[in-house]
């Protein structure tokens, strides 16, 4: 089967880690029946400084023709962060109806957790974040700018359709994976309009999945439970903001942002889904050759899973675990001294042998 994907390396370490992921892709092309070709789009902060745009006017139209998008990282101190976010990543997520942000929180073999006295039960759950509305709706504004009465309004928009579809995805995913529990991250005791609306709709969907148990926790308590007993969770469902925060906390307990991937999924397949590491462009280490490429490589593995090749995803995970177990070529964030390229080369060597 042949596929074509769009590759957007982005800024900073995004370019460096993307190079390693593409080496893995080429190895898979030689070993498997699936074959992926790609086009690289250098839409980044340099492009913005040259054109005053983060992507061309017809950028979304170009991307729509691909089977998937592999994204690196974006962000540069020369360009405001809200520009790089709202003129590149957000238009892709929203225009392509990628309303599911899927983030595995899994402690891989060979990787240590900073949590002491960890249970023998594995840490292995997914965080499903609503990705199209909620707190990141960009609705609001500043009034009376510069005056003593200046005020800011940022609206949190939740729709019945939006909450229903993310809840249905979470429960359906749990059912398909033979999981038994979905956890709702809420704060409806204090945010009494939107979060009670969120809870009510999710509880309605939960009632349609009698084989899946349902629980809800307030976000502050849930953050503590992520640290105290992360092994108890299976599927965690969260709003845009809560999911953003919890996923970084989850990353920390399983090895750090350099390891954790994410997928922005259009479940219906009408538009391409986008796969990217959780980490940012890390300008402080960009160009030094020490960035961890594992999150980008794992994001590529999620792309294969979305294309129907979970076997390839699992093979890549086995490869990464073998790297962690032998502890030879690891980057500094994992306690090693290897370069980005050395880690990528080691992954390719192990993958070839499987």
Short mmCIF file of C-alpha atoms in Angstrom, two decimals:
data_model
loop_
_atom_site.label_atom_id
_atom_site.label_comp_id
_atom_site.label_asym_id
_atom_site.label_seq_id
_atom_site.Cartn_x
_atom_site.Cartn_y
_atom_site.Cartn_z
CA UNK A 1 0.00 0.00 0.00
CA UNK A 2 1.36 3.42 -0.95
CA UNK A 3 0.79 6.61 1.04
CA UNK A 4 2.04 10.16 0.78
CA UNK A 5 2.52 12.39 3.80
CA UNK A 6 3.37 16.03 4.39
CA UNK A 7 6.39 16.69 6.62
CA UNK A 8 6.69 20.01 8.48
CA UNK A 9 9.94 20.03 10.51
CA UNK A 10 9.30 23.51 11.94
CA UNK A 11 11.81 25.35 14.13
CA UNK A 12 14.70 24.55 16.43
CA UNK A 13 15.10 20.93 17.39
CA UNK A 14 12.07 20.08 15.27
CA UNK A 15 14.36 19.95 12.25
CA UNK A 16 16.92 17.78 14.04
CA UNK A 17 14.53 15.19 15.43
CA UNK A 18 12.57 15.05 12.18
CA UNK A 19 15.72 13.97 10.34
CA UNK A 20 15.95 10.92 12.60
CA UNK A 21 12.28 10.02 12.20
CA UNK A 22 12.63 10.14 8.42
CA UNK A 23 15.57 7.73 8.62
CA UNK A 24 13.30 5.33 10.49
CA UNK A 25 10.61 5.81 7.84
CA UNK A 26 13.08 4.85 5.12
CA UNK A 27 14.03 1.67 7.01
CA UNK A 28 10.36 0.72 7.26
CA UNK A 29 9.93 1.37 3.54
CA UNK A 30 12.57 -1.28 2.83
CA UNK A 31 11.18 -3.85 5.28
CA UNK A 32 7.40 -3.61 5.04
CA UNK A 33 4.70 -3.82 2.37
CA UNK A 34 3.55 -0.30 3.17
CA UNK A 35 5.46 2.45 1.37
CA UNK A 36 5.36 6.11 2.39
CA UNK A 37 6.71 8.99 0.34
CA UNK A 38 6.78 12.53 1.65
CA UNK A 39 7.08 16.18 0.73
CA UNK A 40 8.82 18.59 3.10
CA UNK A 41 7.22 21.96 3.83
CA UNK A 42 9.58 24.48 5.42
CA UNK A 43 6.83 26.52 7.01
CA UNK A 44 8.49 27.92 10.09
CA UNK A 45 9.59 31.15 11.74
CA UNK A 46 12.13 31.89 9.01
CA UNK A 47 9.32 31.60 6.49
CA UNK A 48 7.24 33.99 8.59
CA UNK A 49 10.03 36.57 8.77
CA UNK A 50 10.34 36.44 4.99
CA UNK A 51 6.63 36.46 4.11
CA UNK A 52 4.71 37.64 7.22
CA UNK A 53 2.82 34.33 7.07
CA UNK A 54 3.39 31.00 8.80
CA UNK A 55 2.21 29.18 5.68
CA UNK A 56 1.05 30.16 2.20
CA UNK A 57 -2.50 31.34 1.63
CA UNK A 58 -3.29 27.98 0.02
CA UNK A 59 -1.34 26.01 2.64
CA UNK A 60 -4.32 24.12 4.00
CA UNK A 61 -5.44 23.25 0.49
CA UNK A 62 -1.99 21.78 -0.17
CA UNK A 63 -1.98 19.73 3.04
CA UNK A 64 -5.48 18.40 2.45
CA UNK A 65 -4.19 16.23 -0.40
CA UNK A 66 -1.96 14.13 1.86
CA UNK A 67 -2.76 10.99 3.83
CA UNK A 68 -1.21 12.36 7.03
CA UNK A 69 1.00 15.13 8.39
CA UNK A 70 4.19 14.56 10.39
CA UNK A 71 5.01 17.70 12.37
CA UNK A 72 8.18 18.59 14.27
CA UNK A 73 8.05 21.58 16.61
CA UNK A 74 7.41 25.28 16.22
CA UNK A 75 8.58 28.34 18.11
CA UNK A 76 11.32 30.96 17.76
CA UNK A 77 12.16 33.90 20.00
CA UNK A 78 12.06 36.20 16.97
CA UNK A 79 8.34 35.52 16.44
CA UNK A 80 5.62 35.81 19.12
CA UNK A 81 4.47 32.39 20.32
CA UNK A 82 0.83 33.18 19.65
CA UNK A 83 1.70 33.81 16.00
CA UNK A 84 3.48 30.49 15.47
CA UNK A 85 0.66 28.67 17.26
CA UNK A 86 -2.41 30.39 15.86
CA UNK A 87 -1.17 30.81 12.29
CA UNK A 88 0.16 27.29 11.74
CA UNK A 89 -0.75 24.56 14.23
CA UNK A 90 -4.21 25.77 15.18
CA UNK A 91 -5.46 26.30 11.61
CA UNK A 92 -4.40 22.75 10.77
CA UNK A 93 -6.08 21.25 13.83
CA UNK A 94 -9.29 23.22 13.47
CA UNK A 95 -9.69 23.27 9.68
CA UNK A 96 -9.02 19.54 9.43
CA UNK A 97 -11.39 18.80 12.32
CA UNK A 98 -8.67 17.09 14.33
CA UNK A 99 -10.82 17.21 17.43
CA UNK A 100 -9.00 14.36 19.16
CA UNK A 101 -5.59 14.93 20.70
CA UNK A 102 -4.33 11.48 21.60
CA UNK A 103 -1.37 11.20 23.98
CA UNK A 104 -0.03 7.86 25.25
CA UNK A 105 1.36 7.94 28.78
CA UNK A 106 3.33 4.70 28.89
CA UNK A 107 6.42 3.78 30.87
CA UNK A 108 8.45 1.84 28.35
CA UNK A 109 10.71 -1.04 29.31
CA UNK A 110 14.16 0.17 30.30
CA UNK A 111 12.94 3.64 31.24
CA UNK A 112 12.88 4.76 34.86
CA UNK A 113 10.18 6.89 36.44
CA UNK A 114 11.03 9.71 38.87
CA UNK A 115 8.24 8.42 41.11
CA UNK A 116 9.62 6.56 44.12
CA UNK A 117 8.08 3.36 45.49
CA UNK A 118 6.34 2.77 42.20
CA UNK A 119 3.75 -0.01 42.07
CA UNK A 120 4.57 -3.17 40.15
CA UNK A 121 1.55 -2.45 37.96
CA UNK A 122 2.57 -0.80 34.67
CA UNK A 123 2.00 2.86 33.91
CA UNK A 124 0.14 2.61 30.63
CA UNK A 125 -2.80 4.86 29.83
CA UNK A 126 -3.89 7.35 27.21
CA UNK A 127 -4.96 10.93 27.63
CA UNK A 128 -7.66 11.99 25.20
CA UNK A 129 -7.87 15.76 24.98
CA UNK A 130 -10.61 17.74 23.27
CA UNK A 131 -8.66 19.54 20.56
CA UNK A 132 -11.00 21.88 18.69
CA UNK A 133 -12.79 24.14 21.16
CA UNK A 134 -12.95 24.70 24.92
CA UNK A 135 -10.46 27.04 26.52
CA UNK A 136 -8.46 27.42 23.29
CA UNK A 137 -11.33 28.89 21.30
CA UNK A 138 -9.62 32.25 20.68
CA UNK A 139 -12.83 34.10 21.51
CA UNK A 140 -12.52 37.24 23.59
CA UNK A 141 -10.52 40.43 23.62
CA UNK A 142 -9.10 43.42 25.47
CA UNK A 143 -11.28 46.37 26.45
CA UNK A 144 -10.18 49.85 27.54
CA UNK A 145 -6.57 49.13 26.58
CA UNK A 146 -4.06 51.30 28.40
CA UNK A 147 -6.62 52.67 30.86
CA UNK A 148 -6.80 51.95 34.57
CA UNK A 149 -10.00 49.99 33.91
CA UNK A 150 -8.40 47.78 31.22
CA UNK A 151 -9.82 44.28 31.20
CA UNK A 152 -9.36 41.01 29.33
CA UNK A 153 -12.04 38.50 28.36
CA UNK A 154 -11.20 34.96 27.22
CA UNK A 155 -14.22 32.83 26.49
CA UNK A 156 -14.40 29.07 27.00
CA UNK A 157 -16.63 27.65 24.29
CA UNK A 158 -18.08 24.15 24.56
CA UNK A 159 -20.67 22.75 22.19
CA UNK A 160 -22.91 19.74 22.59
CA UNK A 161 -21.52 18.28 19.37
CA UNK A 162 -17.92 18.89 20.39
CA UNK A 163 -18.21 17.35 23.85
CA UNK A 164 -20.31 14.45 22.59
CA UNK A 165 -17.89 13.47 19.85
CA UNK A 166 -14.81 13.54 22.07
CA UNK A 167 -16.63 11.52 24.74
CA UNK A 168 -17.79 8.98 22.18
CA UNK A 169 -14.23 8.66 20.89
CA UNK A 170 -12.89 8.05 24.40
CA UNK A 171 -15.44 5.38 25.32
CA UNK A 172 -15.27 3.73 21.90
CA UNK A 173 -11.47 3.61 22.13
CA UNK A 174 -11.66 2.01 25.57
CA UNK A 175 -14.11 -0.58 24.29
CA UNK A 176 -12.02 -1.44 21.22
CA UNK A 177 -8.89 -1.81 23.35
CA UNK A 178 -10.69 -4.04 25.88
CA UNK A 179 -10.19 -1.45 28.60
CA UNK A 180 -12.62 -1.08 31.46
CA UNK A 181 -12.50 2.51 32.71
CA UNK A 182 -12.71 6.11 31.51
CA UNK A 183 -11.77 8.97 33.84
CA UNK A 184 -13.18 12.46 33.35
CA UNK A 185 -10.99 15.44 34.31
CA UNK A 186 -13.33 18.22 35.43
CA UNK A 187 -13.68 21.25 37.67
CA UNK A 188 -17.44 21.56 37.72
CA UNK A 189 -17.53 22.51 41.40
CA UNK A 190 -16.01 25.90 40.54
CA UNK A 191 -16.55 26.38 36.79
CA UNK A 192 -20.26 25.86 37.10
CA UNK A 193 -21.54 26.52 33.60
CA UNK A 194 -19.20 25.04 31.00
CA UNK A 195 -17.82 22.23 33.16
CA UNK A 196 -21.24 21.11 34.40
CA UNK A 197 -22.29 21.07 30.75
CA UNK A 198 -19.17 18.99 29.98
CA UNK A 199 -19.90 16.55 32.81
CA UNK A 200 -23.56 16.14 31.90
CA UNK A 201 -22.85 15.26 28.28
CA UNK A 202 -20.05 12.86 29.17
CA UNK A 203 -22.22 11.11 31.74
CA UNK A 204 -24.87 10.67 29.06
CA UNK A 205 -22.38 9.04 26.71
CA UNK A 206 -21.04 6.89 29.56
CA UNK A 207 -24.55 5.50 30.01
CA UNK A 208 -24.37 4.03 26.52
CA UNK A 209 -21.25 1.99 27.38
CA UNK A 210 -22.36 -0.22 30.25
CA UNK A 211 -19.24 -2.39 29.96
CA UNK A 212 -16.99 0.62 30.69
CA UNK A 213 -16.87 2.06 34.20
CA UNK A 214 -16.89 5.83 34.52
CA UNK A 215 -15.34 8.08 37.14
CA UNK A 216 -14.65 11.79 37.42
CA UNK A 217 -12.11 13.76 39.42
CA UNK A 218 -11.55 17.44 39.87
CA UNK A 219 -8.46 18.47 37.96
CA UNK A 220 -6.44 19.51 41.04
CA UNK A 221 -6.98 16.16 42.74
CA UNK A 222 -6.40 14.29 39.49
CA UNK A 223 -3.01 15.97 39.05
CA UNK A 224 -2.01 14.61 42.45
CA UNK A 225 -3.28 11.13 41.57
CA UNK A 226 -1.20 11.17 38.37
CA UNK A 227 1.83 11.29 40.65
CA UNK A 228 0.56 9.10 43.49
CA UNK A 229 -1.04 6.27 41.49
CA UNK A 230 -0.63 6.69 37.73
CA UNK A 231 -0.96 2.94 37.23
CA UNK A 232 -4.68 3.16 38.10
CA UNK A 233 -5.69 5.00 34.93
CA UNK A 234 -6.65 3.61 31.53
CA UNK A 235 -8.31 6.39 29.50
CA UNK A 236 -8.36 9.96 30.80
CA UNK A 237 -10.70 12.40 29.05
CA UNK A 238 -9.99 16.11 29.39
CA UNK A 239 -10.79 19.52 27.98
CA UNK A 240 -8.31 21.35 25.79
CA UNK A 241 -6.57 23.21 28.62
CA UNK A 242 -6.76 20.47 31.24
CA UNK A 243 -5.51 17.90 28.74
CA UNK A 244 -2.62 20.12 27.73
CA UNK A 245 -1.46 20.42 31.33
CA UNK A 246 -2.08 16.81 32.36
CA UNK A 247 -0.29 15.42 29.32
CA UNK A 248 2.93 17.24 30.21
CA UNK A 249 2.64 15.97 33.78
CA UNK A 250 2.06 12.49 32.39
CA UNK A 251 5.14 12.85 30.20
CA UNK A 252 7.24 13.71 33.23
CA UNK A 253 6.29 10.54 35.10
CA UNK A 254 7.25 8.28 32.18
CA UNK A 255 10.57 9.83 31.21
CA UNK A 256 10.04 13.37 29.99
CA UNK A 257 8.90 15.44 27.05
CA UNK A 258 11.68 14.07 24.86
CA UNK A 259 9.94 10.70 24.75
CA UNK A 260 6.21 11.38 24.56
CA UNK A 261 4.32 11.56 21.23
CA UNK A 262 0.91 12.86 20.30
CA UNK A 263 -1.63 12.53 17.51
CA UNK A 264 -4.16 15.11 16.33
CA UNK A 265 -6.80 12.84 14.86
CA UNK A 266 -9.64 13.43 12.43
CA UNK A 267 -11.58 10.25 13.31
CA UNK A 268 -13.76 10.29 10.22
CA UNK A 269 -10.81 10.38 7.85
CA UNK A 270 -12.21 13.26 5.78
CA UNK A 271 -8.99 15.18 6.44
CA UNK A 272 -5.42 14.16 7.24
CA UNK A 273 -4.46 13.63 10.87
CA UNK A 274 -1.29 15.20 12.25
CA UNK A 275 1.38 13.57 14.42
CA UNK A 276 3.88 15.48 16.53
CA UNK A 277 6.01 15.18 19.66
CA UNK A 278 4.72 16.78 22.84
CA UNK A 279 7.89 18.84 23.26
CA UNK A 280 8.50 22.24 21.73
CA UNK A 281 11.29 23.66 19.59
CA UNK A 282 13.69 24.03 22.57
CA UNK A 283 15.71 26.99 21.26
CA UNK A 284 18.12 26.66 24.20
CA UNK A 285 19.52 23.40 22.81
CA UNK A 286 18.74 23.81 19.10
CA UNK A 287 21.76 23.30 16.91
CA UNK A 288 23.74 21.47 19.58
CA UNK A 289 22.84 18.00 18.32
CA UNK A 290 21.68 16.76 21.72
CA UNK A 291 17.88 16.73 21.31
CA UNK A 292 16.08 13.49 22.03
CA UNK A 293 14.47 12.15 18.81
CA UNK A 294 12.38 9.43 20.48
CA UNK A 295 9.16 11.46 20.77
CA UNK A 296 9.33 12.27 17.06
CA UNK A 297 10.03 8.63 16.16
CA UNK A 298 7.15 7.46 18.36
CA UNK A 299 4.91 10.05 16.69
CA UNK A 300 5.82 8.45 13.37
CA UNK A 301 4.83 5.09 14.87
CA UNK A 302 1.42 6.53 15.78
CA UNK A 303 1.07 7.67 12.17
CA UNK A 304 1.57 4.08 11.00
CA UNK A 305 -1.02 2.88 13.51
CA UNK A 306 -3.52 5.43 12.20
CA UNK A 307 -2.88 4.11 8.67
CA UNK A 308 -3.89 0.65 9.88
CA UNK A 309 -0.45 -0.78 10.63
CA UNK A 310 -0.41 -1.24 14.40
CA UNK A 311 2.11 -4.02 13.87
CA UNK A 312 4.64 -1.45 12.64
CA UNK A 313 3.82 0.83 15.58
CA UNK A 314 4.47 -2.04 17.98
CA UNK A 315 7.71 -2.94 16.23
CA UNK A 316 8.97 0.62 16.61
CA UNK A 317 8.05 0.56 20.32
CA UNK A 318 9.95 -2.71 20.74
CA UNK A 319 12.92 -1.06 19.05
CA UNK A 320 12.81 1.95 21.37
CA UNK A 321 12.54 -0.31 24.41
CA UNK A 322 15.59 -2.28 23.26
CA UNK A 323 17.49 1.01 23.05
CA UNK A 324 16.42 1.95 26.57
CA UNK A 325 17.28 -1.46 27.99
CA UNK A 326 20.84 -1.55 26.67
CA UNK A 327 21.39 2.09 27.76
CA UNK A 328 24.25 2.62 25.31
CA UNK A 329 23.09 5.47 23.11
CA UNK A 330 20.87 7.79 25.12
CA UNK A 331 20.67 11.57 25.04
CA UNK A 332 21.46 13.74 28.06
CA UNK A 333 17.83 14.02 29.19
CA UNK A 334 17.87 10.24 29.67
CA UNK A 335 21.21 10.21 31.48
CA UNK A 336 23.41 9.52 28.46
CA UNK A 337 25.88 11.40 26.28
CA UNK A 338 24.77 10.39 22.78
CA UNK A 339 23.92 12.87 20.06
CA UNK A 340 20.58 13.12 18.31
CA UNK A 341 22.06 11.41 15.27
CA UNK A 342 23.61 8.61 17.31
CA UNK A 343 20.28 7.80 18.93
CA UNK A 344 18.55 7.82 15.55
CA UNK A 345 21.22 5.57 14.07
CA UNK A 346 20.89 3.13 16.96
CA UNK A 347 17.12 2.96 16.49
CA UNK A 348 17.63 2.21 12.80
CA UNK A 349 20.19 -0.50 13.54
CA UNK A 350 17.91 -2.25 16.03
CA UNK A 351 14.88 -1.91 13.75
CA UNK A 352 16.77 -3.51 10.86
CA UNK A 353 17.49 -6.55 13.02
CA UNK A 354 13.87 -7.22 13.99
#
